[in-house]
One Martini backbone bead per residue (centre of mass of N, CA, C, O) as a GRO file, in nm:
protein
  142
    1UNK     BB    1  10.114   6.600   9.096
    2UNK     BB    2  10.172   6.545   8.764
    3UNK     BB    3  10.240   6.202   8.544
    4UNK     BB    4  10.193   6.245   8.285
    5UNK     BB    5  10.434   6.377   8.138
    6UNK     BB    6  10.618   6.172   8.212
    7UNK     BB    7  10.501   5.929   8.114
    8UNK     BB    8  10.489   5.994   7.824
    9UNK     BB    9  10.757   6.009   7.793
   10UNK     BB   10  10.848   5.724   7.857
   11UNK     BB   11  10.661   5.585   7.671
   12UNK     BB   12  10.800   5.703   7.407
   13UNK     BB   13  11.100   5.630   7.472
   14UNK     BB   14  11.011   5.322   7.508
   15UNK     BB   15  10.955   5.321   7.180
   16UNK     BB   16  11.209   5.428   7.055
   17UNK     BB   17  11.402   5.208   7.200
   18UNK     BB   18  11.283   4.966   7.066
   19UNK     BB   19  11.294   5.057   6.742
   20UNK     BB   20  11.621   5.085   6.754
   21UNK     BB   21  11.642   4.831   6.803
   22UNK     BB   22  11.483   4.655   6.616
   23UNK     BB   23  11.644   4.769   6.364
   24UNK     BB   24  11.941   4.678   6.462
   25UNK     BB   25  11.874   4.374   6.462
   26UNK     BB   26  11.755   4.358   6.160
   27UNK     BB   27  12.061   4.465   6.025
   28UNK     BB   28  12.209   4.243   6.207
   29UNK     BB   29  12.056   3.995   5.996
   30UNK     BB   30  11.943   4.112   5.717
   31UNK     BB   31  11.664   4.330   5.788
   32UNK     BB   32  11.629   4.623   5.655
   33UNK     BB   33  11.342   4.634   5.813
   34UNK     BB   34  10.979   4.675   5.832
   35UNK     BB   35  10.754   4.544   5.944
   36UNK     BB   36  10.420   4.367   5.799
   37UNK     BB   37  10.114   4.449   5.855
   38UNK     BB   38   9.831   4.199   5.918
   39UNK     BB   39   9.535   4.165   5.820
   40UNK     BB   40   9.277   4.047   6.060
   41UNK     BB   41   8.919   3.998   6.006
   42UNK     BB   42   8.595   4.157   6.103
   43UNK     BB   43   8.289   4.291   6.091
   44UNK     BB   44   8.126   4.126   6.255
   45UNK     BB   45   8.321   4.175   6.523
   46UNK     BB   46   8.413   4.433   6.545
   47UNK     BB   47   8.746   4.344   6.489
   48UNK     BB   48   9.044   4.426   6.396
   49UNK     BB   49   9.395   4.238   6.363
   50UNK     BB   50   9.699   4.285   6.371
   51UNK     BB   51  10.070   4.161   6.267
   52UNK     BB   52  10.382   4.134   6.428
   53UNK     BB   53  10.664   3.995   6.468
   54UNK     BB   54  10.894   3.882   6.711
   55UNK     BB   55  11.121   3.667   6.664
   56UNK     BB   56  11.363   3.666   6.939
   57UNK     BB   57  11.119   3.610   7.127
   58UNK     BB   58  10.814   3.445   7.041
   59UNK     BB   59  10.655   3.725   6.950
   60UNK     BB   60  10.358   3.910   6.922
   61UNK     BB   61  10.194   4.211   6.752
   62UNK     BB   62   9.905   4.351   6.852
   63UNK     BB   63   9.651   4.532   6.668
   64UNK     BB   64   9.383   4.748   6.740
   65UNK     BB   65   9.063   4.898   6.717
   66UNK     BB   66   8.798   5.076   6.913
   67UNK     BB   67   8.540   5.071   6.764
   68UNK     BB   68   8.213   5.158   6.776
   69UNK     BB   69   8.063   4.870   6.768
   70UNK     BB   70   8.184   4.777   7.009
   71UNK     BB   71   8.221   4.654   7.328
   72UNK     BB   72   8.538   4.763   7.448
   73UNK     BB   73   8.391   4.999   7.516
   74UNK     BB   74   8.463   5.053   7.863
   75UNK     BB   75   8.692   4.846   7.900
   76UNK     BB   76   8.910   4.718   8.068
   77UNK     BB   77   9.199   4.603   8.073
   78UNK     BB   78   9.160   4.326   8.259
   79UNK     BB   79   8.876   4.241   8.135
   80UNK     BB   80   9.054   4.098   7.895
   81UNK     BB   81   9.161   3.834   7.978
   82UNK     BB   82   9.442   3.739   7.936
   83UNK     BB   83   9.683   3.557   7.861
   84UNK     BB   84   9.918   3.469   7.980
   85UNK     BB   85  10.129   3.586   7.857
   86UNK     BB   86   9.959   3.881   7.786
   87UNK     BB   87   9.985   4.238   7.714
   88UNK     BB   88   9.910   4.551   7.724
   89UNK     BB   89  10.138   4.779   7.619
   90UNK     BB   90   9.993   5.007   7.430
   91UNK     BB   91   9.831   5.316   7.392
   92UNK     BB   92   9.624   5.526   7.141
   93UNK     BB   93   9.482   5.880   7.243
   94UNK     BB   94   9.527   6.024   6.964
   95UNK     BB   95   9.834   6.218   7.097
   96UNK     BB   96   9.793   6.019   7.315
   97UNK     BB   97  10.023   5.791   7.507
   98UNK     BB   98   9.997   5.476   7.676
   99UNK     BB   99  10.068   5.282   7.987
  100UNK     BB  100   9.839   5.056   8.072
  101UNK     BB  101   9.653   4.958   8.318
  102UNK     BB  102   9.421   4.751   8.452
  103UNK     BB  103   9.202   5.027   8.477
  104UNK     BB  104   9.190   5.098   8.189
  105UNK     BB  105   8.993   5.248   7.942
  106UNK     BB  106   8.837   5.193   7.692
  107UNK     BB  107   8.787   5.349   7.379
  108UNK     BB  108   8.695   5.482   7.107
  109UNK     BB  109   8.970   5.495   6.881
  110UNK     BB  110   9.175   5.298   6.983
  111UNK     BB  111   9.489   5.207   6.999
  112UNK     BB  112   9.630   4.912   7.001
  113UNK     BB  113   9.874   4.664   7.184
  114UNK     BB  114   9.993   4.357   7.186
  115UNK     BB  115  10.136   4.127   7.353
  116UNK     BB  116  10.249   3.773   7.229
  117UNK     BB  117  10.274   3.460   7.182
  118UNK     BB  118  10.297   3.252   6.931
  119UNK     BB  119  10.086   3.080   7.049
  120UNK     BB  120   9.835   3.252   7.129
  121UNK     BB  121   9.711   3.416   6.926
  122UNK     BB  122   9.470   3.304   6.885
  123UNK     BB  123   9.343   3.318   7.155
  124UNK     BB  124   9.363   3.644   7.166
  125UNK     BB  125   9.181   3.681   6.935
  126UNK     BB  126   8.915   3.537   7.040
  127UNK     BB  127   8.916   3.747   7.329
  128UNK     BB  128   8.862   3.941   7.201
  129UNK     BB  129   8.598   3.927   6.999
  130UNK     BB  130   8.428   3.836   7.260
  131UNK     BB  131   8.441   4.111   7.373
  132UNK     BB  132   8.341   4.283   7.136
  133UNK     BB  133   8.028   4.088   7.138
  134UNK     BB  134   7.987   4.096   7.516
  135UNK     BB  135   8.164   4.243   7.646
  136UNK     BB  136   8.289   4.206   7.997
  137UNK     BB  137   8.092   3.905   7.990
  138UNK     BB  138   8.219   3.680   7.793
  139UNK     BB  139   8.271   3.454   7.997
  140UNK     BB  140   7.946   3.398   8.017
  141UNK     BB  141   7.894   3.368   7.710
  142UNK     BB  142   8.083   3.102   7.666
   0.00000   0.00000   0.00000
C-alpha cells in the first residue's frame, strides 16, 4: 500500500488549515492581510532566505530554494543540523508538497519552509549558507 497520496493529502490539508487559523487571527488583530516576505540573500552563498514572521509564536517561516549551484541538493533533512527548536516543515517538489522527515533528501528546484524561533533566524540562515557552500560537512569546514 502506498502512502504517498494519503501524506500529500494531510499535508496539503494541514496547510490550508494552518493557512485559515492565520488569515482568521491576522482578522481579529486587525491585520487582514498576508504577510510579506523578506527577501534576503546573496548570490555567493547560492541560496537566497525569505521569512514572514508568525507574530503569535515568536517564530519566523523562512523559506528558500535548492538553487542549481548550491551543495544543499543531495543533503537529508537530518544532515542540515538546524538549532534545536527549528525544523523543516515542509517542501514542495515541482507540483508535489512533502512533509519531510530526516531522511529526506533535498533536491535542486526545492521550495522549502523551516520554522525557527525568533531568536534563532541569524543562526538558521547562517547554517543554511554553511551548508550551501560546504555541503553535508559544512560542520567539518567550520
Amino acid at each position: 500500500m502506498n502512502d504517498t497520496p494519503y501524506l500529500l493529502e494531510v499535508a496539503v490539508s494541514v496547510a490550508l488549515i494552518a493557512t485559515a487559523i492565520g488569515f482568521a487571527v491576522g482578522l481579529a488583530i486587525g491585520r487582514g492581510r498576508q504577510p510579506r516576505w523578506q527577501e534576503k540573500g546573496s548570490l555567493v552563498h547560492k541560496v537566497s532566505i525569505g521569512f514572514a514572521t508568525l507574530d503569535r509564536l515568536d517564530a519566523v517561516l523562512l523559506r528558500f530554494e535548492v538553487e542549481p549551484a548550491s551543495r544543499l541538493a543531495g543533503v537529508e533533512v537530518a544532515e542540515l543540523r538546524l538549532p534545536t527548536g527549528s525544523a523543516v516543515a515542509i517542501l514542495a517538489r515541482g507540483k508535489e508538497v512533502i512533509v519531510p522527515d530526516a531522511r529526506t533528501v533535498l533536491r535542486t528546484g526545492d521550495q522549502v519552509l523551516v520554522v525557527a524561533a525568533l531568536g534563532q533566524v541569524t543562526e538558521v540562515e547562517d547554517r543554511l549558507r554553511s551548508v550551501s557552500r560546504h555541503g553535508r560537512l559544512a560542520s567539518w569546514a567550520a
